[in-house]
Amino acid sequence: MACGLQIKDEDSGYNKNLFCIPKHYEEDIERVYIPHGLILDRTERLARDIMQDMGSHHIVALCVLKGGYKFFADLLDHIKALNQNGDKSVPITVDFVRIKSHCNDSPTEKISIAGEELSALNGKNVLVVEDIIETGRTMKALLSKLKDNEPKMIKVVSLLIKMTNRSSGYRPDYIGFEIPDKFVVGYALDYNEYFRDLNHICILKEKAKEKYKI
Ligand code: 5GP
């Protein structure tokens, strides 16, 4: 079974004053949880593992927007580097799907899935690239929609998986980090659209949740 780099409950992250944080978010961040450099290093290894498993046929990389766009871009850069420098290489094409399942830091009742015509995935090897899995509800909804289009293979990579007792038990094929049950932002993960423009994955102050609440 896939496992990711584990961050334990007692790991509180890093003092934000030791990192570069955009001025407009300085007051909102409690701690830096996963520094950008560590995200990139782990992503490099995920790219290698994925190419070892899937790297013999054309891959359709499916980006789950909006939270997955940074991870998607960096993962594909690493996969491209492997394609450029390895003995073998495979074409990668990209597709995008947009899912909304949260408002503030809570799940919405309905999951909305919008995107390109997914029938293009018929018969293809699909790599779904997601930012975070909490209960697994969003991914299960997406996978059932994708399966209707009969791809040849579907693999899922998630940068983060949250260790929570709300989990349905769903685990993706590849995992970047396994994190405690805390709400995180940054590296394209948002709180009501804010904090996507922050490089590190961070924990918010409670008063920031109030400030950006809708
Ligand atoms: P699930 O359906 O697995 O419970 O939740 C997955 C979705 O919830 C993710 O795609 C993401 O949009 C959102 N989500 C869950 N936990 C977090 C979190 O800690 N931070 C942010 N920014 N989004 C989260």
PDB file of C-alpha atoms and ligand atoms in Angstrom:
ATOM      1  CA  MET A   1       0.000   0.000   0.000  1.00  0.00           C
ATOM      2  CA  ALA A   2       1.211   3.502  -0.852  1.00  0.00           C
ATOM      3  CA  CYS A   3       2.415   5.642   1.983  1.00  0.00           C
ATOM      4  CA  GLY A   4       3.610   9.217   2.120  1.00  0.00           C
ATOM      5  CA  LEU A   5       6.022  11.182   4.238  1.00  0.00           C
ATOM      6  CA  GLN A   6       4.306  11.213   7.634  1.00  0.00           C
ATOM      7  CA  ILE A   7       3.892  14.386   9.608  1.00  0.00           C
ATOM      8  CA  LYS A   8       2.943  13.479  13.170  1.00  0.00           C
ATOM      9  CA  ASP A   9       0.399  15.206  15.430  1.00  0.00           C
ATOM     10  CA  GLU A  10       3.158  16.549  17.642  1.00  0.00           C
ATOM     11  CA  ASP A  11       5.033  18.088  14.657  1.00  0.00           C
ATOM     12  CA  SER A  12       4.004  21.710  14.865  1.00  0.00           C
ATOM     13  CA  GLY A  13       5.898  22.937  11.790  1.00  0.00           C
ATOM     14  CA  TYR A  14       8.269  25.903  11.652  1.00  0.00           C
ATOM     15  CA  ASN A  15       8.428  29.476  12.894  1.00  0.00           C
ATOM     16  CA  LYS A  16       7.052  31.570   9.991  1.00  0.00           C
ATOM     17  CA  ASN A  17       9.575  34.348  10.712  1.00  0.00           C
ATOM     18  CA  LEU A  18      12.349  32.062   9.468  1.00  0.00           C
ATOM     19  CA  PHE A  19      10.735  31.897   5.987  1.00  0.00           C
ATOM     20  CA  CYS A  20       9.649  34.368   3.315  1.00  0.00           C
ATOM     21  CA  ILE A  21       5.896  34.976   3.538  1.00  0.00           C
ATOM     22  CA  PRO A  22       4.079  37.563   1.381  1.00  0.00           C
ATOM     23  CA  LYS A  23       3.548  40.734   3.449  1.00  0.00           C
ATOM     24  CA  HIS A  24      -0.221  40.578   2.911  1.00  0.00           C
ATOM     25  CA  TYR A  25      -0.416  37.219   4.709  1.00  0.00           C
ATOM     26  CA  GLU A  26       2.123  37.775   7.505  1.00  0.00           C
ATOM     27  CA  GLU A  27      -0.541  38.364  10.157  1.00  0.00           C
ATOM     28  CA  ASP A  28      -2.677  35.405   9.032  1.00  0.00           C
ATOM     29  CA  ILE A  29      -0.185  32.532   9.221  1.00  0.00           C
ATOM     30  CA  GLU A  30       0.364  30.614  12.460  1.00  0.00           C
ATOM     31  CA  ARG A  31       3.181  28.262  11.364  1.00  0.00           C
ATOM     32  CA  VAL A  32       4.867  27.051   8.193  1.00  0.00           C
ATOM     33  CA  TYR A  33       3.844  23.404   8.056  1.00  0.00           C
ATOM     34  CA  ILE A  34       5.544  22.018   4.913  1.00  0.00           C
ATOM     35  CA  PRO A  35       8.198  24.271   3.359  1.00  0.00           C
ATOM     36  CA  HIS A  36       8.137  24.696  -0.424  1.00  0.00           C
ATOM     37  CA  GLY A  37      11.539  23.039  -0.881  1.00  0.00           C
ATOM     38  CA  LEU A  38      10.387  19.861   0.857  1.00  0.00           C
ATOM     39  CA  ILE A  39       7.244  19.766  -1.302  1.00  0.00           C
ATOM     40  CA  LEU A  40       9.401  19.922  -4.446  1.00  0.00           C
ATOM     41  CA  ASP A  41      11.816  17.239  -3.220  1.00  0.00           C
ATOM     42  CA  ARG A  42       8.993  14.839  -2.394  1.00  0.00           C
ATOM     43  CA  THR A  43       7.310  15.627  -5.747  1.00  0.00           C
ATOM     44  CA  GLU A  44      10.497  14.711  -7.604  1.00  0.00           C
ATOM     45  CA  ARG A  45      10.416  11.243  -6.065  1.00  0.00           C
ATOM     46  CA  LEU A  46       6.675  10.838  -6.757  1.00  0.00           C
ATOM     47  CA  ALA A  47       7.378  11.605 -10.422  1.00  0.00           C
ATOM     48  CA  ARG A  48       9.970   8.822 -10.505  1.00  0.00           C
ATOM     49  CA  ASP A  49       7.615   6.297  -8.862  1.00  0.00           C
ATOM     50  CA  ILE A  50       4.770   7.207 -11.235  1.00  0.00           C
ATOM     51  CA  MET A  51       6.972   6.886 -14.330  1.00  0.00           C
ATOM     52  CA  GLN A  52       8.257   3.512 -13.166  1.00  0.00           C
ATOM     53  CA  ASP A  53       4.657   2.232 -12.935  1.00  0.00           C
ATOM     54  CA  MET A  54       2.946   4.076 -15.787  1.00  0.00           C
ATOM     55  CA  GLY A  55       5.808   5.087 -18.027  1.00  0.00           C
ATOM     56  CA  SER A  56       5.320   2.610 -20.853  1.00  0.00           C
ATOM     57  CA  HIS A  57       2.243   4.188 -22.459  1.00  0.00           C
ATOM     58  CA  HIS A  58       0.867   7.643 -23.228  1.00  0.00           C
ATOM     59  CA  ILE A  59      -0.372   9.246 -19.970  1.00  0.00           C
ATOM     60  CA  VAL A  60      -3.262  11.706 -19.698  1.00  0.00           C
ATOM     61  CA  ALA A  61      -2.533  13.810 -16.608  1.00  0.00           C
ATOM     62  CA  LEU A  62      -5.819  15.141 -15.214  1.00  0.00           C
ATOM     63  CA  CYS A  63      -5.430  18.198 -12.984  1.00  0.00           C
ATOM     64  CA  VAL A  64      -8.068  18.712 -10.308  1.00  0.00           C
ATOM     65  CA  LEU A  65      -8.579  22.493 -10.111  1.00  0.00           C
ATOM     66  CA  LYS A  66      -8.105  24.770  -8.480  1.00  0.00           C
ATOM     67  CA  GLY A  67      -6.107  23.407  -5.547  1.00  0.00           C
ATOM     68  CA  GLY A  68      -4.092  20.943  -7.624  1.00  0.00           C
ATOM     69  CA  TYR A  69      -2.563  23.389 -10.113  1.00  0.00           C
ATOM     70  CA  LYS A  70       0.796  23.999  -8.382  1.00  0.00           C
ATOM     71  CA  PHE A  71       1.391  20.343  -7.591  1.00  0.00           C
ATOM     72  CA  PHE A  72       0.312  19.440 -11.144  1.00  0.00           C
ATOM     73  CA  ALA A  73       2.739  21.915 -12.719  1.00  0.00           C
ATOM     74  CA  ASP A  74       5.693  20.838 -10.549  1.00  0.00           C
ATOM     75  CA  LEU A  75       4.936  17.111 -10.894  1.00  0.00           C
ATOM     76  CA  LEU A  76       4.768  17.453 -14.676  1.00  0.00           C
ATOM     77  CA  ASP A  77       8.051  19.365 -14.724  1.00  0.00           C
ATOM     78  CA  HIS A  78       9.719  16.451 -12.930  1.00  0.00           C
ATOM     79  CA  ILE A  79       8.062  13.907 -15.239  1.00  0.00           C
ATOM     80  CA  LYS A  80       9.259  15.942 -18.251  1.00  0.00           C
ATOM     81  CA  ALA A  81      12.799  15.907 -16.850  1.00  0.00           C
ATOM     82  CA  LEU A  82      12.637  12.096 -16.592  1.00  0.00           C
ATOM     83  CA  ASN A  83      11.299  11.921 -20.159  1.00  0.00           C
ATOM     84  CA  GLN A  84      14.138  14.150 -21.353  1.00  0.00           C
ATOM     85  CA  ASN A  85      16.955  12.331 -19.620  1.00  0.00           C
ATOM     86  CA  GLY A  86      15.854   8.696 -19.457  1.00  0.00           C
ATOM     87  CA  ASP A  87      16.416   5.793 -21.874  1.00  0.00           C
ATOM     88  CA  LYS A  88      12.697   5.712 -22.628  1.00  0.00           C
ATOM     89  CA  SER A  89      10.005   8.389 -22.731  1.00  0.00           C
ATOM     90  CA  VAL A  90       6.228   8.590 -23.126  1.00  0.00           C
ATOM     91  CA  PRO A  91       3.973  11.390 -24.360  1.00  0.00           C
ATOM     92  CA  ILE A  92       2.040  13.223 -21.656  1.00  0.00           C
ATOM     93  CA  THR A  93      -1.140  15.126 -22.499  1.00  0.00           C
ATOM     94  CA  VAL A  94      -3.122  17.197 -20.030  1.00  0.00           C
ATOM     95  CA  ASP A  95      -6.752  17.684 -19.091  1.00  0.00           C
ATOM     96  CA  PHE A  96      -8.477  19.704 -16.386  1.00  0.00           C
ATOM     97  CA  VAL A  97     -11.485  19.199 -14.181  1.00  0.00           C
ATOM     98  CA  ARG A  98     -12.791  21.707 -11.669  1.00  0.00           C
ATOM     99  CA  ILE A  99     -14.292  20.568  -8.372  1.00  0.00           C
ATOM    100  CA  LYS A 100     -15.753  22.599  -5.544  1.00  0.00           C
ATOM    101  CA  SER A 101     -16.442  20.784  -2.287  1.00  0.00           C
ATOM    102  CA  HIS A 102     -15.572  23.284   0.488  1.00  0.00           C
ATOM    103  CA  CYS A 103     -16.721  26.671   1.763  1.00  0.00           C
ATOM    104  CA  ASN A 104     -14.715  28.314   4.576  1.00  0.00           C
ATOM    105  CA  ASP A 105     -12.999  25.258   6.091  1.00  0.00           C
ATOM    106  CA  SER A 106     -16.075  22.990   5.936  1.00  0.00           C
ATOM    107  CA  PRO A 107     -17.379  20.617   3.255  1.00  0.00           C
ATOM    108  CA  THR A 108     -20.348  21.761   1.143  1.00  0.00           C
ATOM    109  CA  GLU A 109     -23.346  19.482   0.864  1.00  0.00           C
ATOM    110  CA  LYS A 110     -23.058  19.141  -2.917  1.00  0.00           C
ATOM    111  CA  ILE A 111     -19.831  18.446  -4.828  1.00  0.00           C
ATOM    112  CA  SER A 112     -19.746  20.293  -8.151  1.00  0.00           C
ATOM    113  CA  ILE A 113     -17.641  18.775 -10.947  1.00  0.00           C
ATOM    114  CA  ALA A 114     -17.091  20.743 -14.161  1.00  0.00           C
ATOM    115  CA  GLY A 115     -14.545  20.315 -16.904  1.00  0.00           C
ATOM    116  CA  GLU A 116     -13.680  19.430 -20.434  1.00  0.00           C
ATOM    117  CA  GLU A 117     -15.405  16.637 -22.292  1.00  0.00           C
ATOM    118  CA  LEU A 118     -14.214  13.630 -20.278  1.00  0.00           C
ATOM    119  CA  SER A 119     -15.073  11.189 -23.082  1.00  0.00           C
ATOM    120  CA  ALA A 120     -11.563  11.973 -24.413  1.00  0.00           C
ATOM    121  CA  LEU A 121     -10.289   9.724 -21.595  1.00  0.00           C
ATOM    122  CA  ASN A 122     -11.816   6.612 -23.164  1.00  0.00           C
ATOM    123  CA  GLY A 123      -9.163   3.866 -23.464  1.00  0.00           C
ATOM    124  CA  LYS A 124      -6.402   6.086 -21.975  1.00  0.00           C
ATOM    125  CA  ASN A 125      -4.050   5.699 -19.002  1.00  0.00           C
ATOM    126  CA  VAL A 126      -5.202   8.490 -16.717  1.00  0.00           C
ATOM    127  CA  LEU A 127      -3.237  10.012 -13.836  1.00  0.00           C
ATOM    128  CA  VAL A 128      -5.514  12.088 -11.589  1.00  0.00           C
ATOM    129  CA  VAL A 129      -3.529  14.812  -9.780  1.00  0.00           C
ATOM    130  CA  GLU A 130      -5.208  16.084  -6.596  1.00  0.00           C
ATOM    131  CA  ASP A 131      -4.100  18.442  -3.813  1.00  0.00           C
ATOM    132  CA  ILE A 132      -5.596  16.854  -0.707  1.00  0.00           C
ATOM    133  CA  ILE A 133      -7.806  13.959   0.334  1.00  0.00           C
ATOM    134  CA  GLU A 134      -9.698  14.295   3.579  1.00  0.00           C
ATOM    135  CA  THR A 135     -12.761  12.007   3.746  1.00  0.00           C
ATOM    136  CA  GLY A 136     -12.245  10.704   0.193  1.00  0.00           C
ATOM    137  CA  ARG A 137     -15.764  11.846  -0.769  1.00  0.00           C
ATOM    138  CA  THR A 138     -14.572  14.198  -3.544  1.00  0.00           C
ATOM    139  CA  MET A 139     -12.233  11.634  -5.109  1.00  0.00           C
ATOM    140  CA  LYS A 140     -14.855   8.902  -5.001  1.00  0.00           C
ATOM    141  CA  ALA A 141     -17.331  11.193  -6.809  1.00  0.00           C
ATOM    142  CA  LEU A 142     -14.717  12.063  -9.443  1.00  0.00           C
ATOM    143  CA  LEU A 143     -13.598   8.458  -9.957  1.00  0.00           C
ATOM    144  CA  SER A 144     -17.145   7.292 -10.516  1.00  0.00           C
ATOM    145  CA  LYS A 145     -17.611  10.013 -13.162  1.00  0.00           C
ATOM    146  CA  LEU A 146     -14.303   9.122 -14.834  1.00  0.00           C
ATOM    147  CA  LYS A 147     -15.103   5.404 -14.905  1.00  0.00           C
ATOM    148  CA  ASP A 148     -18.252   6.167 -16.933  1.00  0.00           C
ATOM    149  CA  ASN A 149     -15.844   7.179 -19.722  1.00  0.00           C
ATOM    150  CA  GLU A 150     -14.034   3.815 -19.615  1.00  0.00           C
ATOM    151  CA  PRO A 151     -10.370   4.775 -19.396  1.00  0.00           C
ATOM    152  CA  LYS A 152      -7.906   1.867 -19.697  1.00  0.00           C
ATOM    153  CA  MET A 153      -6.309   2.639 -16.331  1.00  0.00           C
ATOM    154  CA  ILE A 154      -6.809   5.252 -13.614  1.00  0.00           C
ATOM    155  CA  LYS A 155      -4.144   6.072 -11.016  1.00  0.00           C
ATOM    156  CA  VAL A 156      -4.486   8.823  -8.431  1.00  0.00           C
ATOM    157  CA  VAL A 157      -1.708  10.899  -6.908  1.00  0.00           C
ATOM    158  CA  SER A 158      -2.507  13.240  -4.033  1.00  0.00           C
ATOM    159  CA  LEU A 159       0.039  15.626  -2.554  1.00  0.00           C
ATOM    160  CA  LEU A 160      -1.594  15.362   0.875  1.00  0.00           C
ATOM    161  CA  ILE A 161      -3.803  12.914   2.700  1.00  0.00           C
ATOM    162  CA  LYS A 162      -5.336  13.880   6.024  1.00  0.00           C
ATOM    163  CA  MET A 163      -5.327  11.429   8.900  1.00  0.00           C
ATOM    164  CA  THR A 164      -8.871  11.851  10.180  1.00  0.00           C
ATOM    165  CA  ASN A 165     -11.526   9.648  11.690  1.00  0.00           C
ATOM    166  CA  ARG A 166     -13.906  11.127   9.082  1.00  0.00           C
ATOM    167  CA  SER A 167     -11.983   9.243   6.365  1.00  0.00           C
ATOM    168  CA  SER A 168     -13.909   6.700   4.294  1.00  0.00           C
ATOM    169  CA  GLY A 169     -10.729   4.617   4.158  1.00  0.00           C
ATOM    170  CA  TYR A 170     -10.002   5.664   0.544  1.00  0.00           C
ATOM    171  CA  ARG A 171      -6.256   5.894  -0.218  1.00  0.00           C
ATOM    172  CA  PRO A 172      -4.771   7.068  -3.519  1.00  0.00           C
ATOM    173  CA  ASP A 173      -2.088   5.157  -5.426  1.00  0.00           C
ATOM    174  CA  TYR A 174       0.620   7.736  -4.638  1.00  0.00           C
ATOM    175  CA  ILE A 175       0.805  10.038  -1.607  1.00  0.00           C
ATOM    176  CA  GLY A 176       3.123  12.981  -0.983  1.00  0.00           C
ATOM    177  CA  PHE A 177       2.554  13.635   2.719  1.00  0.00           C
ATOM    178  CA  GLU A 178       0.259  12.199   5.390  1.00  0.00           C
ATOM    179  CA  ILE A 179      -0.788  15.037   7.669  1.00  0.00           C
ATOM    180  CA  PRO A 180      -2.741  15.373  10.943  1.00  0.00           C
ATOM    181  CA  ASP A 181      -6.327  16.602  10.979  1.00  0.00           C
ATOM    182  CA  LYS A 182      -5.595  20.321  10.525  1.00  0.00           C
ATOM    183  CA  PHE A 183      -6.814  22.781   7.896  1.00  0.00           C
ATOM    184  CA  VAL A 184      -3.883  23.790   5.677  1.00  0.00           C
ATOM    185  CA  VAL A 185      -3.409  26.465   3.002  1.00  0.00           C
ATOM    186  CA  GLY A 186      -0.753  27.504   0.496  1.00  0.00           C
ATOM    187  CA  TYR A 187       0.863  25.962  -2.585  1.00  0.00           C
ATOM    188  CA  ALA A 188      -2.526  26.502  -4.360  1.00  0.00           C
ATOM    189  CA  LEU A 189      -4.631  25.228  -1.441  1.00  0.00           C
ATOM    190  CA  ASP A 190      -7.032  28.000  -0.473  1.00  0.00           C
ATOM    191  CA  TYR A 191      -9.280  29.347   2.207  1.00  0.00           C
ATOM    192  CA  ASN A 192     -12.148  30.964   0.260  1.00  0.00           C
ATOM    193  CA  GLU A 193      -9.748  31.599  -2.677  1.00  0.00           C
ATOM    194  CA  TYR A 194      -7.032  33.257  -0.532  1.00  0.00           C
ATOM    195  CA  PHE A 195      -3.562  31.801   0.172  1.00  0.00           C
ATOM    196  CA  ARG A 196      -3.125  30.064  -3.200  1.00  0.00           C
ATOM    197  CA  ASP A 197      -0.375  32.680  -3.766  1.00  0.00           C
ATOM    198  CA  LEU A 198       1.743  31.360  -0.890  1.00  0.00           C
ATOM    199  CA  ASN A 199       4.603  28.935  -1.599  1.00  0.00           C
ATOM    200  CA  HIS A 200       4.683  26.978   1.646  1.00  0.00           C
ATOM    201  CA  ILE A 201       1.886  24.850   3.067  1.00  0.00           C
ATOM    202  CA  CYS A 202       0.860  26.652   6.254  1.00  0.00           C
ATOM    203  CA  ILE A 203      -1.529  26.600   9.194  1.00  0.00           C
ATOM    204  CA  LEU A 204      -3.834  29.601   9.576  1.00  0.00           C
ATOM    205  CA  LYS A 205      -4.518  31.599  12.703  1.00  0.00           C
ATOM    206  CA  GLU A 206      -8.122  31.337  13.898  1.00  0.00           C
ATOM    207  CA  LYS A 207      -8.563  35.092  13.429  1.00  0.00           C
ATOM    208  CA  ALA A 208      -7.569  34.724   9.758  1.00  0.00           C
ATOM    209  CA  LYS A 209     -10.428  32.238   9.279  1.00  0.00           C
ATOM    210  CA  GLU A 210     -12.767  34.918  10.628  1.00  0.00           C
ATOM    211  CA  LYS A 211     -11.168  37.619   8.462  1.00  0.00           C
ATOM    212  CA  TYR A 212     -11.684  35.731   5.183  1.00  0.00           C
ATOM    213  CA  LYS A 213     -14.979  34.034   6.094  1.00  0.00           C
ATOM    214  CA  ILE A 214     -17.897  34.282   3.618  1.00  0.00           C
TER     215      ILE A 214
HETATM  216  P1  5GP B   1     -12.727  15.189   0.828  1.00  0.00           P
HETATM  217  O1  5GP B   1     -13.824  15.111  -0.164  1.00  0.00           O
HETATM  218  O2  5GP B   1     -11.672  14.133   0.641  1.00  0.00           O
HETATM  219  O3  5GP B   1     -13.252  15.196   2.238  1.00  0.00           O
HETATM  220  O4  5GP B   1     -12.050  16.613   0.681  1.00  0.00           O
HETATM  221  C1  5GP B   1     -11.218  16.905  -0.390  1.00  0.00           C
HETATM  222  C2  5GP B   1     -11.322  18.337  -0.823  1.00  0.00           C
HETATM  223  O5  5GP B   1     -11.573  19.186   0.293  1.00  0.00           O
HETATM  224  C3  5GP B   1     -10.016  18.822  -1.407  1.00  0.00           C
HETATM  225  O6  5GP B   1     -10.005  18.683  -2.799  1.00  0.00           O
HETATM  226  C4  5GP B   1      -9.963  20.272  -0.972  1.00  0.00           C
HETATM  227  O7  5GP B   1     -10.624  21.070  -1.906  1.00  0.00           O
HETATM  228  C5  5GP B   1     -10.753  20.320   0.306  1.00  0.00           C
HETATM  229  N1  5GP B   1      -9.917  20.239   1.536  1.00  0.00           N
HETATM  230  C6  5GP B   1      -9.907  19.240   2.444  1.00  0.00           C
HETATM  231  N2  5GP B   1      -9.050  19.521   3.444  1.00  0.00           N
HETATM  232  C7  5GP B   1      -8.495  20.721   3.163  1.00  0.00           C
HETATM  233  C8  5GP B   1      -7.505  21.537   3.825  1.00  0.00           C
HETATM  234  O8  5GP B   1      -6.941  21.231   4.885  1.00  0.00           O
HETATM  235  N3  5GP B   1      -7.195  22.710   3.203  1.00  0.00           N
HETATM  236  C9  5GP B   1      -7.773  23.111   2.052  1.00  0.00           C
HETATM  237  N4  5GP B   1      -7.387  24.282   1.561  1.00  0.00           N
HETATM  238  N5  5GP B   1      -8.696  22.358   1.392  1.00  0.00           N
HETATM  239  C10 5GP B   1      -9.043  21.176   1.948  1.00  0.00           C
END
